[in-house]
Coordinates of C-alpha atoms (C1' of nucleotides) in Angstrom, one line a residue:
Chain B
M1 CA -60.4 -45.4 -12.9
A2 CA -59.2 -43.2 -10.2
S3 CA -61.1 -40.0 -9.9
V4 CA -59.7 -36.7 -8.7
S5 CA -62.0 -36.9 -5.8
S6 CA -60.1 -39.9 -4.6
Q7 CA -57.1 -37.8 -4.0
P8 CA -57.8 -36.1 -0.7
Q9 CA -55.7 -33.0 -1.3
F10 CA -57.3 -32.3 -4.6
R11 CA -60.9 -32.8 -3.7
Y12 CA -63.0 -30.0 -5.0
T13 CA -64.7 -29.6 -1.7
Q14 CA -62.9 -29.8 1.5
P15 CA -64.5 -30.5 4.8
P16 CA -64.9 -27.2 6.6
S17 CA -62.2 -26.0 8.8
K18 CA -61.6 -22.8 10.6
V19 CA -58.2 -22.9 8.9
L20 CA -58.2 -21.7 5.3
H21 CA -55.5 -22.5 2.8
L22 CA -54.6 -19.8 0.4
R23 CA -52.5 -20.1 -2.7
N24 CA -51.3 -18.0 -5.5
L25 CA -50.2 -15.3 -3.1
P26 CA -47.5 -12.9 -4.0
W27 CA -44.4 -14.0 -2.2
E28 CA -44.1 -10.6 -0.4
C29 CA -47.4 -11.3 1.3
T30 CA -47.3 -10.5 5.0
E31 CA -49.2 -11.8 7.8
E32 CA -50.7 -8.4 8.2
E33 CA -52.2 -8.7 4.7
L34 CA -53.6 -12.0 5.6
I35 CA -55.3 -10.6 8.6
E36 CA -56.7 -7.8 6.6
L37 CA -58.0 -10.3 4.1
G38 CA -59.8 -12.3 6.7
K39 CA -60.8 -9.7 9.1
P40 CA -64.1 -8.9 7.5
F41 CA -65.3 -12.4 8.1
G42 CA -64.2 -12.9 11.7
K43 CA -61.4 -12.9 14.1
V44 CA -58.2 -14.1 12.6
V45 CA -56.4 -15.8 15.4
N46 CA -53.4 -17.1 13.5
T47 CA -51.8 -16.9 10.1
K48 CA -48.9 -18.4 8.3
C49 CA -47.6 -17.0 5.1
N50 CA -44.7 -17.8 2.7
V51 CA -45.6 -21.4 2.8
G52 CA -44.7 -23.9 0.2
A53 CA -41.8 -24.3 -2.2
N54 CA -42.7 -21.0 -3.9
R55 CA -43.6 -19.4 -0.7
N56 CA -46.8 -18.3 -2.3
Q57 CA -49.2 -20.1 0.0
A58 CA -50.6 -19.3 3.3
F59 CA -53.0 -20.2 6.0
I60 CA -55.6 -18.2 7.9
E61 CA -57.1 -19.5 11.0
F62 CA -60.3 -18.0 12.4
A63 CA -61.5 -18.1 15.9
D64 CA -64.6 -19.8 14.8
L65 CA -65.5 -22.2 12.1
N66 CA -68.5 -20.2 11.0
Q67 CA -66.1 -17.3 10.2
A68 CA -64.1 -19.5 7.9
I69 CA -67.3 -20.7 6.3
A70 CA -68.4 -17.1 5.8
M71 CA -65.2 -16.2 4.0
I72 CA -65.3 -19.2 1.8
S73 CA -69.0 -18.7 1.0
Y74 CA -68.5 -15.0 0.3
Y75 CA -65.7 -15.6 -2.3
A76 CA -67.5 -18.6 -3.7
S77 CA -70.2 -16.3 -5.0
S78 CA -68.4 -13.1 -5.2
S79 CA -67.7 -11.5 -8.6
E80 CA -64.4 -10.1 -7.1
P81 CA -61.9 -12.7 -6.1
A82 CA -60.0 -12.5 -3.0
Q83 CA -56.9 -10.5 -3.7
V84 CA -53.6 -9.6 -2.1
R85 CA -51.6 -6.8 -3.8
G86 CA -53.9 -7.1 -6.7
K87 CA -53.2 -10.7 -7.2
T88 CA -56.0 -13.2 -7.1
V89 CA -55.6 -15.6 -4.3
Y90 CA -57.5 -18.9 -4.1
L91 CA -59.1 -20.0 -1.0
Q92 CA -60.2 -23.3 0.4
Y93 CA -60.6 -25.0 3.7
S94 CA -57.4 -26.4 4.9
N95 CA -57.1 -30.0 5.5
R96 CA -55.8 -29.1 8.9
Q97 CA -57.9 -28.0 11.8
E98 CA -55.4 -25.5 13.2
I99 CA -52.2 -23.7 12.2
V100 CA -49.5 -25.4 14.1
N101 CA -46.3 -23.8 15.2
N102 CA -47.0 -20.6 13.5
K103 CA -44.6 -18.9 15.8
T104 CA -41.1 -20.1 15.5
T105 CA -38.9 -20.0 18.5
A106 CA -37.5 -16.7 17.1
D107 CA -40.9 -15.2 17.3
V108 CA -41.8 -16.5 20.7
A109 CA -41.2 -13.7 23.2
G110 CA -38.2 -14.6 25.3
N111 CA -36.0 -12.5 27.5
V112 CA -33.0 -12.3 25.2
L113 CA -32.9 -10.2 22.1
L114 CA -30.9 -11.0 19.1
V115 CA -29.6 -7.8 17.6
T116 CA -28.4 -7.5 14.0
I117 CA -26.4 -4.4 13.4
E118 CA -26.2 -3.1 9.9
G119 CA -23.9 -0.3 8.8
Q120 CA -20.6 0.7 7.4
D121 CA -18.8 0.4 10.6
A122 CA -20.8 -2.2 12.4
R123 CA -17.5 -3.7 13.4
L124 CA -17.1 -0.7 15.7
V125 CA -20.0 -1.8 17.8
S126 CA -18.3 -3.1 20.8
I127 CA -19.5 -5.2 23.6
D128 CA -19.8 -2.1 25.6
V129 CA -22.1 -0.6 23.2
L130 CA -24.2 -3.7 23.1
H131 CA -24.2 -3.9 26.8
L132 CA -26.1 -0.6 26.7
A133 CA -28.1 -1.0 23.6
L134 CA -29.1 -4.6 24.1
V135 CA -29.8 -6.8 26.5
Q136 CA -30.6 -9.4 28.5
F137 CA -33.9 -8.3 29.8
S138 CA -35.2 -9.8 33.0
D139 CA -38.5 -10.7 31.5
A140 CA -40.2 -11.2 28.2
E141 CA -42.4 -8.1 28.6
T142 CA -39.5 -5.8 28.8
A143 CA -37.8 -7.4 25.8
T144 CA -41.0 -7.3 23.8
S145 CA -41.6 -3.7 24.5
A146 CA -38.0 -2.9 23.6
K147 CA -38.4 -4.7 20.4
N148 CA -41.6 -2.8 19.6
A149 CA -40.0 0.4 20.4
L150 CA -36.7 -0.1 18.6
D151 CA -37.3 -2.6 15.9
G152 CA -36.3 -1.1 12.6
R153 CA -35.7 2.2 14.1
I154 CA -32.8 4.1 12.8
I155 CA -30.4 4.8 15.6
P156 CA -28.1 7.6 14.8
R157 CA -24.7 7.3 16.3
D158 CA -24.6 9.9 19.0
Y159 CA -21.2 10.8 20.0
T160 CA -22.4 13.2 22.6
N161 CA -23.8 10.3 24.5
P162 CA -21.2 9.1 26.9
Y163 CA -23.2 6.0 27.4
L164 CA -22.7 4.9 23.9
P165 CA -19.0 4.5 23.4
V166 CA -17.8 3.8 20.0
A167 CA -14.9 1.5 20.7
P168 CA -12.6 1.1 23.7
S169 CA -9.7 2.6 21.8
A170 CA -11.8 5.6 21.0
I171 CA -12.5 6.3 24.6
D172 CA -9.4 5.5 26.4
G173 CA -7.1 6.9 23.7
S174 CA -4.6 4.2 24.5
G175 CA -3.8 3.9 20.8
Q176 CA -3.7 0.2 21.1
F177 CA -5.2 -2.0 18.5
S178 CA -8.6 -3.0 19.5
L179 CA -10.3 -6.1 18.2
G180 CA -13.4 -5.9 16.1
L181 CA -16.3 -8.2 16.6
D182 CA -14.7 -10.6 14.2
G183 CA -11.5 -10.6 16.2
K184 CA -9.7 -8.7 13.4
K185 CA -7.3 -6.1 14.4
L186 CA -8.6 -2.6 13.9
E187 CA -6.4 0.3 13.1
P188 CA -6.1 2.4 16.2
E189 CA -8.4 5.3 15.9
S190 CA -7.1 8.8 16.2
N191 CA -8.4 12.3 16.1
V192 CA -6.0 12.9 13.3
L193 CA -6.8 11.5 9.9
L194 CA -4.3 10.8 7.1
A195 CA -5.9 11.5 3.8
S196 CA -4.3 10.4 0.5
I197 CA -5.7 11.8 -2.6
E198 CA -5.8 9.7 -5.7
N199 CA -6.5 10.7 -9.2
M200 CA -5.9 14.3 -8.4
Q201 CA -7.1 16.0 -11.6
Y202 CA -7.8 19.1 -9.7
A203 CA -5.8 20.9 -7.2
V204 CA -6.9 20.1 -3.7
T205 CA -6.2 23.1 -1.6
L206 CA -6.1 23.6 2.0
D207 CA -9.5 25.4 1.7
V208 CA -11.0 22.5 0.0
L209 CA -9.9 20.0 2.6
Q210 CA -11.0 22.3 5.3
M211 CA -14.4 22.6 3.7
V212 CA -14.8 18.9 3.2
F213 CA -13.6 17.8 6.5
S214 CA -15.4 20.5 8.4
A215 CA -18.6 18.8 7.5
F216 CA -18.1 16.5 10.4
G217 CA -16.8 18.8 13.0
P218 CA -14.4 21.5 13.7
V219 CA -11.1 21.0 11.9
Q220 CA -8.3 22.1 14.2
K221 CA -5.3 21.7 12.0
I222 CA -4.4 20.6 8.5
A223 CA -1.0 19.8 7.1
M224 CA -0.5 18.9 3.5
F225 CA 2.5 17.3 2.0
D226 CA 3.6 15.3 -1.0
K227 CA 4.3 11.7 -0.7
N228 CA 5.1 9.2 -3.3
G229 CA 4.2 11.6 -6.0
G230 CA 0.8 12.2 -4.5
L231 CA -0.8 14.5 -2.1
Q232 CA -1.4 13.6 1.4
A233 CA -2.9 15.6 4.2
L234 CA -3.2 15.3 7.9
I235 CA -6.5 16.6 9.3
Q236 CA -6.9 17.1 13.0
Y237 CA -10.1 17.1 14.8
P238 CA -10.6 17.8 18.5
D239 CA -11.7 14.3 19.2
V240 CA -11.5 10.8 17.9
Q241 CA -15.2 10.4 17.5
T242 CA -15.4 13.2 14.9
A243 CA -12.5 11.7 13.0
I244 CA -14.2 8.3 13.0
V245 CA -17.3 9.8 11.5
A246 CA -15.4 11.7 8.9
K247 CA -13.3 8.7 7.9
E248 CA -16.2 6.4 7.7
A249 CA -18.2 8.9 5.6
L250 CA -15.5 10.0 3.3
E251 CA -13.3 6.9 2.8
G252 CA -13.1 6.0 -0.9
H253 CA -15.2 9.0 -2.0
C254 CA -14.2 11.6 -4.4
I255 CA -13.9 15.2 -3.6
Y256 CA -15.0 16.0 -7.2
D257 CA -17.5 14.4 -9.4
G258 CA -16.1 12.1 -12.1
G259 CA -13.9 10.1 -9.8
F260 CA -11.4 12.9 -9.3
C261 CA -9.5 13.4 -6.1
K262 CA -10.5 10.2 -4.5
L263 CA -9.9 10.1 -0.8
H264 CA -8.3 7.3 1.0
I265 CA -8.3 7.9 4.7
S266 CA -6.6 6.2 7.6
Y267 CA -5.9 7.2 11.1
S268 CA -2.7 9.0 11.7
R269 CA -0.4 8.1 14.5
H270 CA -0.4 11.7 15.5
T271 CA -2.7 13.1 17.9
D272 CA -1.6 16.7 17.8
L273 CA -0.1 18.2 14.7
S274 CA 2.7 20.7 15.1
I275 CA 2.0 23.4 12.6
K276 CA 5.0 25.6 12.3
V277 CA 3.7 28.1 9.9
N278 CA 0.3 28.9 8.4
N279 CA 0.6 28.9 4.7
D280 CA -1.1 27.2 1.8
R281 CA 0.0 23.8 2.9
S282 CA -0.5 23.9 6.6
R283 CA -2.8 25.7 8.9
D284 CA -3.6 25.8 12.6
Y285 CA -7.1 27.0 12.9
T286 CA -6.9 27.1 16.6
I287 CA -4.4 29.8 16.9
P288 CA -6.0 32.7 18.6
N289 CA -6.4 35.7 16.6
P290 CA -5.8 38.8 18.7
T291 CA -8.4 40.7 16.9
L292 CA -11.0 38.3 17.8
V293 CA -12.4 37.6 21.2
N294 CA -13.5 34.1 20.3
P295 CA -11.1 32.9 17.7
Q296 CA -11.9 29.2 17.8
P297 CA -15.2 28.1 16.6
S298 CA -16.8 27.6 19.9
I299 CA -16.7 24.0 20.4
L300 CA -16.7 24.4 24.1
G301 CA -19.5 25.8 25.9
Q302 CA -21.9 25.1 23.2
Q303 CA -25.1 23.5 24.3
P304 CA -26.8 22.2 21.2
V305 CA -30.3 20.8 21.5
Q306 CA -30.1 17.3 22.6
T307 CA -32.5 15.2 20.7
M308 CA -31.8 11.9 22.4
G309 CA -29.9 10.4 25.2
P310 CA -28.4 11.9 28.3
P311 CA -27.0 15.4 28.3
A312 CA -24.2 16.0 25.9
A313 CA -20.7 15.1 27.0
H314 CA -19.4 17.7 24.6
Q315 CA -20.6 19.9 21.9
Y316 CA -21.2 17.6 19.0
N317 CA -24.6 16.2 18.6
G318 CA -24.4 13.5 16.1
T319 CA -28.1 13.1 15.9
Q320 CA -28.4 16.2 13.8
Y321 CA -27.0 14.2 11.0
A322 CA -29.6 11.6 11.1
P323 CA -32.1 13.3 8.8
G324 CA -29.5 13.7 6.1
S325 CA -29.4 10.0 5.7
E326 CA -32.9 9.9 4.7
Q327 CA -32.8 12.4 2.0
G328 CA -29.9 12.5 -0.2
M329 CA -27.5 12.0 2.6
M330 CA -27.1 15.7 2.9
P331 CA -26.5 16.9 6.3
P332 CA -29.0 19.6 7.2
P333 CA -27.7 23.1 7.1
Q334 CA -28.0 23.6 10.8
H335 CA -25.4 21.0 11.3
S336 CA -22.7 23.6 11.6
A337 CA -24.3 25.1 14.6
G338 CA -22.6 22.5 16.7
W339 CA -19.1 23.8 16.1
A340 CA -19.0 26.6 13.7
S341 CA -21.3 29.2 15.1
A342 CA -18.4 31.5 15.7
V343 CA -18.0 31.7 12.0
P344 CA -19.9 34.6 10.6
P345 CA -23.2 33.6 9.1
M346 CA -22.5 32.5 5.6
P347 CA -25.8 32.0 3.9
Q348 CA -26.3 30.3 0.6
S349 CA -25.1 33.3 -1.3
M350 CA -21.4 32.9 -1.6
P351 CA -20.7 30.6 -4.5
V352 CA -18.0 32.9 -5.5
Q353 CA -15.9 31.5 -2.8
M354 CA -16.3 28.1 -4.3
T355 CA -14.9 29.3 -7.6
N356 CA -11.9 31.1 -6.3
H357 CA -9.7 28.2 -5.8
P358 CA -6.9 27.6 -8.3
Y359 CA -8.2 24.5 -9.7
M360 CA -6.1 22.8 -12.3
P361 CA -7.6 22.6 -15.8
P362 CA -10.0 19.7 -16.1
P363 CA -8.9 16.8 -18.3
A364 CA -11.7 17.3 -20.8
S365 CA -14.6 19.4 -21.6
M366 CA -16.4 20.2 -18.4
P367 CA -20.0 21.0 -18.5
Q368 CA -20.6 23.8 -16.2
M369 CA -23.1 23.6 -13.5
A370 CA -24.8 26.2 -11.6
P371 CA -23.3 26.4 -8.2
T372 CA -26.7 26.5 -6.6
G373 CA -27.1 23.5 -4.3
M374 CA -23.5 23.4 -3.6
M375 CA -23.6 25.8 -0.8
Q376 CA -26.0 24.2 1.5
M377 CA -23.5 24.3 4.3
P378 CA -23.3 27.7 5.8
G379 CA -19.9 28.7 7.0
Q380 CA -18.2 25.9 5.1
G381 CA -17.7 27.7 1.9
G382 CA -14.0 27.6 1.8
I383 CA -13.7 30.4 4.3
P384 CA -11.5 29.4 7.1
P385 CA -12.9 29.9 10.5
A386 CA -12.3 33.1 12.3
G387 CA -9.1 31.9 13.7
T388 CA -7.3 32.4 10.4
V389 CA -4.2 34.4 10.8
P390 CA -2.0 36.2 8.3
P391 CA -0.4 35.8 6.0
Y392 CA -3.2 33.6 4.8
T393 CA -6.0 35.3 3.0
P394 CA -8.7 33.2 1.6
N395 CA -9.6 35.7 -1.0
Q396 CA -6.2 36.1 -2.4
M397 CA -7.3 34.0 -5.3
T398 CA -9.3 36.6 -7.0
E399 CA -12.1 36.4 -9.4
S400 CA -9.7 37.2 -12.1
S401 CA -7.7 34.1 -11.6
S402 CA -10.8 32.0 -11.6
E403 CA -11.9 33.3 -14.9
Q404 CA -9.1 31.8 -16.8
I405 CA -9.1 28.5 -15.0
Q406 CA -11.8 26.0 -15.6
K407 CA -13.4 24.6 -12.6
P408 CA -14.7 21.1 -11.8
L409 CA -18.2 20.2 -12.5
H410 CA -19.1 20.4 -8.9
G411 CA -17.5 22.1 -6.0
P412 CA -15.8 20.1 -3.3
L413 CA -19.0 19.8 -1.5
F414 CA -19.9 17.2 -4.1
V415 CA -18.3 14.7 -1.8
I416 CA -20.5 15.8 1.0
R417 CA -23.5 15.1 -1.0
T418 CA -22.4 11.7 -2.2
M419 CA -20.6 10.4 0.7
R420 CA -21.7 7.6 2.9
K421 CA -24.3 8.0 5.4
F422 CA -23.2 9.1 8.7
T423 CA -22.7 5.8 10.3
I424 CA -26.3 5.0 10.9
W425 CA -27.0 1.9 12.7
R426 CA -30.2 0.1 12.2
L427 CA -31.0 -2.2 15.0
I428 CA -33.1 -5.2 14.2
F429 CA -34.5 -6.8 17.2
I430 CA -35.6 -10.4 17.2
V431 CA -36.9 -12.0 20.3
V432 CA -35.4 -15.3 20.8
E433 CA -35.9 -17.9 23.4
Chain S
dA1 C1' -52.8 -22.5 -8.2
dG2 C1' -53.3 -27.5 -4.6
dC3 C1' -51.4 -27.9 2.5
dA4 C1' -46.3 -25.6 6.4
dC5 C1' -42.5 -26.7 10.2
dA6 C1' -39.5 -29.2 13.5

DNA sequence: AGCACA
């Protein structure tokens, strides 16, 4: 009759080894946790986790056999079992004398980094970008230090950094189709966006569009028109990069809560809109106002604080958006400083502007919500920048008109709070051979 | 809960 002890792998006692075999681990167990577990007993020189079909086994290798013995001995008599994440793990000497091949080739420091780019517009990461973000380091030390410095770090897209181009077409303005990393044709980028509004239960006014699109940079011109029974608008930014950010962030999102006024955004073929007249459908915010010395929100000559990279190529510091991605995707209030500082300070106390627009009646009962929290973007409260010229007057829709017209649940800034992150790339560095 | 990967 065969006894259990005749089966080597199930012997109750194993010959000592400086390698310990652990089982019943949580599958999330990391090598760091293994090291923590073994550290009290000696120097852990190697580990391997996520072993076995269930990935719930692991190995710990000590520098010295006595250290492994110490750990086994301790837990053999301890009232508290060894635990990882509160889960009891079972220890025994491994039937191997060392952990072999713990480091895969991907973990062995080499001089080439494999970079994985996550993000909404990862396709826009061109070779040129990678050439600067990644490469081929001359030695493993450099690559390793770069990995340590950058791995998992959130890299905000910084349009002020001339060394981080977005895509060739965005730089040379040739308007030619560029190819994505997958070889697919990309729509030529433009500083002018074409926005189509779907499910337009509420009126989308020029002010609303200006407010929403100004979240990404100065809006120079807007032209609204009807097409195919729906509303479309052209929104012009001073530069392609801003338009890219706006498009990536807003595409498919709704200006109002409840799926209303869904935006579909593409790049226009235009680069400079010809605004014949300023009215409720079209506006040129760049037209100098004689009464103002500085009519245009000062996008030139601004020197925002640069938080990373070389000096700004222009006024717009994309890094200021980065914190917003970490907390509710809300751009910080100071974001407007980059382009709208010429707009009179407009603190949080102007929700009335939000309600002055002639919204169409909502389709159903609309629970009202306090407008607090909607005005976290100073200067963007529907008041056009200082360049506004007559006959337009943003306040022409008086409170009296708003009283008899129901308003959407949230103001247009709803979309700002719910939109996509500002194209944050997360670089994941893996050192390969 | 019982010995990996290449």
